[in-house]
mmCIF file of C-alpha atoms in Angstrom:
data_model
loop_
_atom_site.group_PDB
_atom_site.id
_atom_site.type_symbol
_atom_site.label_atom_id
_atom_site.label_comp_id
_atom_site.label_asym_id
_atom_site.label_seq_id
_atom_site.Cartn_x
_atom_site.Cartn_y
_atom_site.Cartn_z
ATOM 1 C CA MET A 13 52.838 1.940 0.914
ATOM 2 C CA TYR A 14 55.482 3.906 2.796
ATOM 3 C CA ALA A 15 55.402 1.771 5.955
ATOM 4 C CA GLY A 16 55.690 3.863 9.093
ATOM 5 C CA VAL A 17 54.666 7.072 7.273
ATOM 6 C CA PHE A 18 51.757 9.104 8.652
ATOM 7 C CA TRP A 19 49.340 10.246 5.974
ATOM 8 C CA TRP A 20 47.047 13.254 5.963
ATOM 9 C CA CYS A 21 44.007 14.245 3.945
ATOM 10 C CA ARG A 22 43.036 17.834 3.186
ATOM 11 C CA PHE A 23 39.480 18.845 2.313
ATOM 12 C CA THR A 24 39.043 22.250 0.702
ATOM 13 C CA VAL A 25 35.505 23.641 0.390
ATOM 14 C CA SER A 26 36.000 26.966 -1.363
ATOM 15 C CA GLN A 27 32.307 27.796 -1.541
ATOM 16 C CA VAL A 28 32.136 28.143 2.238
ATOM 17 C CA SER A 29 35.846 29.034 2.702
ATOM 18 C CA LYS A 30 36.605 25.990 4.808
ATOM 19 C CA LEU A 31 39.816 23.934 4.874
ATOM 20 C CA SER A 32 40.135 20.825 7.029
ATOM 21 C CA VAL A 33 43.082 18.469 7.544
ATOM 22 C CA VAL A 34 42.498 15.023 9.052
ATOM 23 C CA GLU A 35 44.845 12.165 9.810
ATOM 24 C CA ALA A 36 44.419 9.178 7.489
ATOM 25 C CA GLU A 37 44.476 5.452 8.227
ATOM 26 C CA ILE A 38 45.948 2.610 6.191
ATOM 27 C CA SER A 39 43.639 -0.386 5.680
ATOM 28 C CA GLN A 40 44.823 -3.994 5.547
ATOM 29 C CA ALA A 41 44.332 -3.836 1.784
ATOM 30 C CA GLY A 42 46.752 -0.902 1.592
ATOM 31 C CA GLU A 43 44.068 1.722 1.022
ATOM 32 C CA ILE A 44 44.245 5.187 2.572
ATOM 33 C CA LEU A 45 41.080 5.959 4.531
ATOM 34 C CA CYS A 46 40.080 9.513 5.449
ATOM 35 C CA ALA A 47 37.233 10.467 7.783
ATOM 36 C CA VAL A 48 35.233 13.184 6.017
ATOM 37 C CA PRO A 49 35.026 16.341 8.196
ATOM 38 C CA SER A 50 31.647 17.920 8.800
ATOM 39 C CA VAL A 51 30.545 21.077 7.026
ATOM 40 C CA TYR A 52 27.213 22.893 6.826
ATOM 41 C CA VAL A 53 25.929 23.459 3.285
ATOM 42 C CA HIS A 54 22.616 24.587 1.787
ATOM 43 C CA GLY A 55 22.923 22.501 -1.365
ATOM 44 C CA PRO A 56 25.345 20.214 -3.222
ATOM 45 C CA THR A 57 28.832 21.667 -2.631
ATOM 46 C CA LEU A 58 32.115 20.571 -4.188
ATOM 47 C CA ALA A 59 35.135 19.745 -1.997
ATOM 48 C CA PHE A 60 38.663 19.027 -3.303
ATOM 49 C CA VAL A 61 40.681 16.279 -1.607
ATOM 50 C CA GLU A 62 44.485 16.126 -1.544
ATOM 51 C CA LEU A 63 46.967 13.804 0.178
ATOM 52 C CA SER A 64 50.214 14.395 2.120
ATOM 53 C CA PHE A 65 52.698 12.173 3.964
ATOM 54 C CA ASN A 66 54.164 15.025 6.040
ATOM 55 C CA GLY A 67 51.328 17.546 6.443
ATOM 56 C CA GLN A 68 53.169 20.158 4.339
ATOM 57 C CA ASP A 69 53.633 18.871 0.825
ATOM 58 C CA TRP A 70 50.308 18.074 -0.828
ATOM 59 C CA SER A 71 49.290 16.250 -3.961
ATOM 60 C CA THR A 72 47.839 18.222 -6.864
ATOM 61 C CA SER A 73 45.435 15.612 -8.223
ATOM 62 C CA HIS A 74 42.336 17.853 -7.810
ATOM 63 C CA LEU A 75 40.153 14.892 -6.882
ATOM 64 C CA SER A 76 36.765 16.014 -5.665
ATOM 65 C CA MET A 77 33.755 14.896 -3.698
ATOM 66 C CA THR A 78 30.381 16.522 -3.135
ATOM 67 C CA TYR A 79 28.831 17.552 0.165
ATOM 68 C CA ILE A 80 25.056 17.457 0.309
ATOM 69 C CA PRO A 81 22.743 18.829 3.023
ATOM 70 C CA ALA A 82 22.213 16.419 5.919
ATOM 71 C CA PRO A 83 19.272 14.217 4.865
ATOM 72 C CA ARG A 84 16.187 13.949 7.040
ATOM 73 C CA LEU A 85 13.558 11.203 6.860
ATOM 74 C CA ASP A 86 10.099 12.589 7.664
ATOM 75 C CA SER A 87 7.570 9.921 6.679
ATOM 76 C CA LEU A 88 6.936 6.840 4.569
ATOM 77 C CA TYR A 89 3.884 5.591 2.715
ATOM 78 C CA PRO A 90 2.413 3.082 3.058
ATOM 79 C CA SER A 91 3.370 2.072 6.598
ATOM 80 C CA SER A 92 2.680 -1.631 6.015
ATOM 81 C CA GLY A 93 2.893 -4.248 3.280
ATOM 82 C CA SER A 94 2.709 -7.942 2.513
ATOM 83 C CA THR A 95 5.342 -10.445 3.598
ATOM 84 C CA LEU A 96 5.536 -11.345 -0.105
ATOM 85 C CA GLY A 97 7.259 -8.018 -0.729
ATOM 86 C CA GLY A 98 6.754 -5.913 -3.840
ATOM 87 C CA THR A 99 5.162 -2.897 -2.123
ATOM 88 C CA GLU A 100 6.273 0.426 -3.611
ATOM 89 C CA LEU A 101 7.422 2.397 -0.593
ATOM 90 C CA THR A 102 7.678 6.196 -0.785
ATOM 91 C CA ILE A 103 9.948 7.981 1.698
ATOM 92 C CA SER A 104 9.534 11.743 2.101
ATOM 93 C CA GLY A 105 12.100 14.100 3.622
ATOM 94 C CA VAL A 106 14.896 16.425 2.552
ATOM 95 C CA GLY A 107 18.439 16.102 1.248
ATOM 96 C CA PHE A 108 17.976 13.099 -1.044
ATOM 97 C CA GLU A 109 20.726 14.066 -3.459
ATOM 98 C CA GLY A 110 22.829 11.962 -5.796
ATOM 99 C CA GLU A 111 22.573 8.396 -6.988
ATOM 100 C CA GLY A 112 23.237 5.001 -5.455
ATOM 101 C CA LEU A 113 20.767 5.167 -2.573
ATOM 102 C CA THR A 114 19.687 2.012 -0.744
ATOM 103 C CA CYS A 115 16.739 1.310 1.553
ATOM 104 C CA LEU A 116 17.855 -0.668 4.583
ATOM 105 C CA PHE A 117 15.266 -2.712 6.499
ATOM 106 C CA ARG A 118 16.277 -3.677 10.026
ATOM 107 C CA ALA A 119 14.283 -5.693 12.545
ATOM 108 C CA SER A 120 13.186 -3.647 15.544
ATOM 109 C CA ASP A 121 14.743 -4.407 18.910
ATOM 110 C CA ASP A 122 11.464 -5.270 20.607
ATOM 111 C CA ASP A 123 9.860 -7.670 18.135
ATOM 112 C CA GLY A 124 11.177 -10.834 19.734
ATOM 113 C CA VAL A 125 13.625 -11.660 16.956
ATOM 114 C CA LYS A 126 16.819 -13.053 18.473
ATOM 115 C CA ASN A 127 19.067 -12.400 15.505
ATOM 116 C CA GLU A 128 19.063 -8.995 13.845
ATOM 117 C CA ILE A 129 17.579 -9.043 10.337
ATOM 118 C CA LEU A 130 19.037 -6.711 7.732
ATOM 119 C CA LEU A 131 17.530 -6.470 4.259
ATOM 120 C CA GLU A 132 18.372 -4.068 1.455
ATOM 121 C CA ALA A 133 16.482 -2.742 -1.560
ATOM 122 C CA ARG A 134 17.644 -0.411 -4.308
ATOM 123 C CA ALA A 135 16.217 3.092 -3.888
ATOM 124 C CA THR A 136 15.545 5.770 -6.488
ATOM 125 C CA ALA A 137 15.353 9.490 -5.715
ATOM 126 C CA SER A 138 12.556 11.042 -7.766
ATOM 127 C CA SER A 139 13.388 14.451 -6.242
ATOM 128 C CA PRO A 140 15.492 15.906 -3.389
ATOM 129 C CA THR A 141 12.466 15.338 -1.132
ATOM 130 C CA GLU A 142 11.224 11.921 -2.241
ATOM 131 C CA VAL A 143 12.712 8.443 -2.570
ATOM 132 C CA TYR A 144 10.990 5.191 -3.429
ATOM 133 C CA CYS A 145 11.999 1.553 -3.194
ATOM 134 C CA ILE A 146 10.341 -1.863 -3.475
ATOM 135 C CA THR A 147 10.014 -3.806 -0.229
ATOM 136 C CA PRO A 148 11.765 -7.185 -0.023
ATOM 137 C CA SER A 149 10.020 -10.391 1.032
ATOM 138 C CA VAL A 150 10.203 -11.732 4.583
ATOM 139 C CA ASP A 151 9.384 -15.133 6.057
ATOM 140 C CA TYR A 152 6.810 -14.022 8.624
ATOM 141 C CA PRO A 153 5.008 -10.873 9.849
ATOM 142 C CA LEU A 154 7.224 -8.464 11.763
ATOM 143 C CA ASP A 155 7.926 -4.785 12.362
ATOM 144 C CA MET A 156 11.079 -3.284 10.886
ATOM 145 C CA TRP A 157 12.841 0.075 10.805
ATOM 146 C CA VAL A 158 13.577 1.618 7.416
ATOM 147 C CA PHE A 159 16.745 3.649 6.851
ATOM 148 C CA LEU A 160 18.525 5.154 3.847
ATOM 149 C CA LYS A 161 22.193 4.780 3.011
ATOM 150 C CA TYR A 162 24.466 4.991 -0.011
ATOM 151 C CA ASP A 163 25.589 1.867 -1.866
ATOM 152 C CA GLY A 164 28.748 0.367 -0.444
ATOM 153 C CA SER A 165 28.519 2.418 2.741
ATOM 154 C CA SER A 166 27.474 1.306 6.199
ATOM 155 C CA MET A 167 26.716 4.888 7.295
ATOM 156 C CA LEU A 168 23.023 5.714 7.530
ATOM 157 C CA LEU A 169 21.786 9.010 6.096
ATOM 158 C CA GLU A 170 19.907 9.508 9.353
ATOM 159 C CA LYS A 171 20.147 7.470 12.528
ATOM 160 C CA ALA A 172 16.402 7.659 13.208
ATOM 161 C CA GLY A 173 14.505 5.159 11.060
ATOM 162 C CA LEU A 174 10.857 4.960 10.045
ATOM 163 C CA SER A 175 8.596 2.102 11.132
ATOM 164 C CA PHE A 176 7.207 -0.377 8.587
ATOM 165 C CA SER A 177 5.096 -3.480 9.317
ATOM 166 C CA PHE A 178 5.019 -6.664 7.252
ATOM 167 C CA HIS A 179 1.707 -8.568 7.367
ATOM 168 C CA ARG A 180 0.431 -11.763 5.800
ATOM 169 C CA PRO A 181 -1.236 -11.321 2.385
ATOM 170 C CA ILE A 182 -5.016 -11.269 2.129
ATOM 171 C CA VAL A 183 -6.665 -14.406 0.768
ATOM 172 C CA MET A 184 -10.203 -13.806 -0.545
ATOM 173 C CA ASN A 185 -12.771 -16.634 -0.444
ATOM 174 C CA GLN A 186 -16.232 -15.223 -1.038
ATOM 175 C CA MET A 187 -18.334 -12.075 -1.287
ATOM 176 C CA PHE A 188 -22.069 -11.466 -0.988
ATOM 177 C CA PRO A 189 -23.988 -10.025 -2.694
ATOM 178 C CA THR A 190 -22.252 -9.949 -6.056
ATOM 179 C CA ARG A 191 -24.445 -7.212 -7.559
ATOM 180 C CA GLY A 192 -26.261 -4.027 -6.589
ATOM 181 C CA PHE A 193 -28.041 -0.955 -7.941
ATOM 182 C CA VAL A 194 -26.226 1.803 -9.849
ATOM 183 C CA ARG A 195 -27.207 4.310 -7.155
ATOM 184 C CA GLY A 196 -24.782 2.524 -4.816
ATOM 185 C CA GLY A 197 -25.323 1.839 -1.146
ATOM 186 C CA THR A 198 -25.185 -1.964 -1.362
ATOM 187 C CA GLU A 199 -23.435 -3.462 1.669
ATOM 188 C CA VAL A 200 -21.051 -6.174 0.468
ATOM 189 C CA THR A 201 -19.563 -8.704 2.888
ATOM 190 C CA LEU A 202 -16.215 -10.240 1.929
ATOM 191 C CA SER A 203 -14.826 -13.314 3.665
ATOM 192 C CA GLY A 204 -11.290 -14.666 3.660
ATOM 193 C CA THR A 205 -8.156 -14.559 5.789
ATOM 194 C CA GLY A 206 -5.581 -11.946 6.711
ATOM 195 C CA PHE A 207 -7.846 -8.973 7.434
ATOM 196 C CA LEU A 208 -6.504 -6.439 9.940
ATOM 197 C CA ASP A 209 -8.285 -3.640 11.790
ATOM 198 C CA LEU A 210 -6.419 -0.754 10.143
ATOM 199 C CA ASP A 211 -7.465 2.772 9.186
ATOM 200 C CA SER A 212 -6.005 2.089 5.728
ATOM 201 C CA LEU A 213 -8.330 -0.906 5.102
ATOM 202 C CA VAL A 214 -10.232 -0.142 1.866
ATOM 203 C CA CYS A 215 -12.302 -1.776 -0.858
ATOM 204 C CA ARG A 216 -11.949 -0.734 -4.469
ATOM 205 C CA PHE A 217 -14.832 -1.007 -6.932
ATOM 206 C CA GLY A 218 -13.116 -0.686 -10.297
ATOM 207 C CA VAL A 219 -11.062 2.479 -9.739
ATOM 208 C CA VAL A 220 -13.109 3.923 -6.864
ATOM 209 C CA ALA A 221 -11.778 3.198 -3.370
ATOM 210 C CA VAL A 222 -14.122 3.280 -0.359
ATOM 211 C CA PRO A 223 -13.467 2.672 3.359
ATOM 212 C CA ALA A 224 -13.979 -0.890 4.580
ATOM 213 C CA ARG A 225 -15.424 -1.892 7.942
ATOM 214 C CA TYR A 226 -13.488 -4.534 9.855
ATOM 215 C CA LEU A 227 -15.662 -7.332 11.236
ATOM 216 C CA SER A 228 -13.067 -9.975 12.104
ATOM 217 C CA ALA A 229 -9.831 -11.488 10.843
ATOM 218 C CA ASN A 230 -12.023 -13.407 8.386
ATOM 219 C CA ALA A 231 -14.602 -10.842 7.264
ATOM 220 C CA ILE A 232 -15.015 -7.186 6.290
ATOM 221 C CA LYS A 233 -17.868 -5.129 4.906
ATOM 222 C CA CYS A 234 -17.886 -2.263 2.410
ATOM 223 C CA THR A 235 -20.558 -0.161 0.706
ATOM 224 C CA SER A 236 -20.690 0.080 -3.079
ATOM 225 C CA PRO A 237 -20.304 3.580 -4.568
ATOM 226 C CA SER A 238 -22.677 4.908 -7.211
ATOM 227 C CA VAL A 239 -21.804 4.770 -10.909
ATOM 228 C CA MET A 240 -22.598 7.142 -13.756
ATOM 229 C CA ASP A 241 -24.531 6.244 -16.904
ATOM 230 C CA ASN A 242 -21.369 5.843 -18.995
ATOM 231 C CA ASP A 243 -19.433 3.852 -16.367
ATOM 232 C CA LYS A 244 -18.768 0.124 -16.586
ATOM 233 C CA ARG A 245 -21.513 -2.058 -15.114
ATOM 234 C CA GLU A 246 -19.137 -4.890 -14.189
ATOM 235 C CA VAL A 247 -16.110 -3.950 -12.050
ATOM 236 C CA ARG A 248 -13.398 -5.790 -10.173
ATOM 237 C CA LEU A 249 -13.880 -5.594 -6.430
ATOM 238 C CA SER A 250 -10.535 -5.707 -4.633
ATOM 239 C CA VAL A 251 -9.322 -5.151 -1.074
ATOM 240 C CA SER A 252 -6.225 -3.510 0.395
ATOM 241 C CA LEU A 253 -4.753 -3.281 3.888
ATOM 242 C CA ASN A 254 -2.490 -0.351 3.032
ATOM 243 C CA GLY A 255 -4.293 1.512 0.241
ATOM 244 C CA VAL A 256 -1.574 0.582 -2.262
ATOM 245 C CA ASP A 257 -1.496 -3.206 -2.753
ATOM 246 C CA PHE A 258 -4.867 -4.685 -3.743
ATOM 247 C CA SER A 259 -5.974 -8.324 -3.663
ATOM 248 C CA GLU A 260 -8.555 -9.238 -6.268
ATOM 249 C CA ALA A 261 -11.878 -10.616 -5.002
ATOM 250 C CA ALA A 262 -14.460 -11.084 -7.750
ATOM 251 C CA VAL A 263 -16.637 -9.256 -10.259
ATOM 252 C CA PHE A 264 -19.308 -6.936 -8.853
ATOM 253 C CA SER A 265 -22.184 -6.097 -11.203
ATOM 254 C CA TYR A 266 -24.251 -2.913 -11.255
ATOM 255 C CA ASP A 267 -27.928 -3.036 -12.277
ATOM 256 C CA GLU A 268 -30.479 -0.357 -13.012
ATOM 257 C CA GLU A 269 -32.874 0.100 -10.121
ATOM 258 C CA VAL A 270 -35.906 -2.162 -10.373
ATOM 259 C CA GLU A 271 -39.257 -0.442 -10.973
ATOM 260 C CA LEU A 272 -42.434 -2.268 -9.934
ATOM 261 C CA HIS A 273 -45.575 -1.218 -11.830
ATOM 262 C CA SER A 274 -48.269 -3.762 -10.928
ATOM 263 C CA ILE A 275 -49.044 -7.186 -9.420
ATOM 264 C CA ARG A 276 -51.225 -9.820 -11.084
ATOM 265 C CA PRO A 277 -53.585 -10.861 -9.659
ATOM 266 C CA PRO A 278 -53.956 -7.984 -7.219
ATOM 267 C CA HIS A 279 -55.900 -10.216 -4.775
ATOM 268 C CA LEU A 280 -55.375 -13.766 -3.497
ATOM 269 C CA PRO A 281 -57.689 -15.926 -1.376
ATOM 270 C CA VAL A 282 -56.475 -16.648 2.162
ATOM 271 C CA ALA A 283 -58.165 -20.034 2.524
ATOM 272 C CA SER A 284 -55.862 -22.407 4.342
ATOM 273 C CA ASN A 285 -56.477 -25.213 1.840
ATOM 274 C CA TRP A 286 -55.531 -23.058 -1.147
ATOM 275 C CA THR A 287 -51.758 -23.415 -1.505
ATOM 276 C CA GLU A 288 -50.852 -22.571 -5.085
ATOM 277 C CA ARG A 289 -50.763 -18.825 -5.146
ATOM 278 C CA HIS A 290 -48.831 -17.453 -8.137
ATOM 279 C CA LEU A 291 -47.993 -13.762 -8.416
ATOM 280 C CA ALA A 292 -46.706 -11.998 -11.516
ATOM 281 C CA LEU A 293 -44.735 -8.822 -10.794
ATOM 282 C CA ILE A 294 -44.840 -6.426 -13.734
ATOM 283 C CA GLY A 295 -42.181 -3.741 -14.002
ATOM 284 C CA SER A 296 -38.809 -2.964 -15.602
ATOM 285 C CA ASN A 297 -35.080 -3.654 -15.194
ATOM 286 C CA PHE A 298 -35.539 -7.187 -13.833
ATOM 287 C CA VAL A 299 -32.372 -9.313 -13.955
ATOM 288 C CA ASP A 300 -32.031 -13.062 -14.448
ATOM 289 C CA THR A 301 -30.100 -13.992 -11.318
ATOM 290 C CA ALA A 302 -30.325 -16.704 -8.671
ATOM 291 C CA LEU A 303 -29.975 -13.979 -6.049
ATOM 292 C CA ALA A 304 -33.470 -12.573 -6.729
ATOM 293 C CA PHE A 305 -36.146 -13.247 -4.085
ATOM 294 C CA CYS A 306 -39.689 -12.181 -3.358
ATOM 295 C CA HIS A 307 -40.385 -10.906 0.168
ATOM 296 C CA PHE A 308 -43.825 -11.257 1.764
ATOM 297 C CA ARG A 309 -44.925 -9.862 5.092
ATOM 298 C CA ASP A 310 -47.573 -12.089 6.643
ATOM 299 C CA ASP A 311 -48.980 -11.185 10.092
ATOM 300 C CA GLY A 312 -45.702 -9.560 11.049
ATOM 301 C CA ALA A 313 -43.557 -12.400 9.704
ATOM 302 C CA ASN A 314 -41.157 -11.922 6.799
ATOM 303 C CA ILE A 315 -41.323 -14.735 4.247
ATOM 304 C CA ARG A 316 -38.872 -15.029 1.368
ATOM 305 C CA THR A 317 -39.354 -17.194 -1.709
ATOM 306 C CA PRO A 318 -37.245 -17.554 -4.883
ATOM 307 C CA ALA A 319 -38.154 -15.238 -7.757
ATOM 308 C CA VAL A 320 -38.527 -16.819 -11.189
ATOM 309 C CA PHE A 321 -37.247 -14.628 -14.014
ATOM 310 C CA VAL A 322 -39.650 -14.456 -16.963
ATOM 311 C CA SER A 323 -38.387 -11.358 -18.748
ATOM 312 C CA GLN A 324 -36.910 -7.939 -18.006
ATOM 313 C CA SER A 325 -40.453 -6.768 -17.355
ATOM 314 C CA GLU A 326 -41.887 -9.752 -15.446
ATOM 315 C CA ILE A 327 -40.956 -11.794 -12.377
ATOM 316 C CA ARG A 328 -43.044 -14.659 -10.986
ATOM 317 C CA CYS A 329 -43.371 -15.356 -7.284
ATOM 318 C CA ASP A 330 -45.017 -18.391 -5.650
ATOM 319 C CA ARG A 331 -46.646 -17.828 -2.286
#
């Protein structure tokens, strides 16, 4: 294309009365490349681009491009996710205009990774101040920087990235107890692998999320919330490290609070050779569960024996 000819590009931004002329380059593929000059705009602004081989005679094609305000990345949520990927990541900032945005994940310089890791995910701008994308999967836990760029471009919308951590997924093994009273307050211990001591560590009873207490990499504890009369009495108890992605644990059941009305017989002999002492507890809201026990306090010692369910109004204890 006109070998030996110097080409020029002219950018006309009438809205801000700015005209810029820059020297163009010819790529190996024969394309004319023009470096876009900077301009300060408050919103999307149209610029017309024309071409010249002598700097005086210009094309009249009226091709246009759009300037947008310089984007700024302020924050992202959540700040961590599973190595399996699939976390919906929300990036907040300004200047997220147009289509064709891409989230770029790049390994941080101080994470011990010898070779730089670059991963991309399609991004969608829900507004000029918010973009979301789905995190890709990675092979192992690591910290990465998140950037935004346009499809087909290597230029980042902002040079400063936002930190995101990939962690191993939670694997749940067991929880105890599996039921509690509707008034809430039951401390539930969950065991498994992959727990991290994070402020965002939560348990979710049905749709109600509550803070979780980190015990170790293999155990956490959370307190059941109360439920209303018309709420479900069986809910899924799940756990999350980031408040967004939840791992299912098991079913947690809510029961009406037990009311104890009387004990039959009210008196038992204490003779050492009398061993068969049966007690009938009369009340309401008893539940047929293997988790029910009778507690006795004998000379300062706490003794626990299995409770035998007879009906919703009677439990039998052997002492």
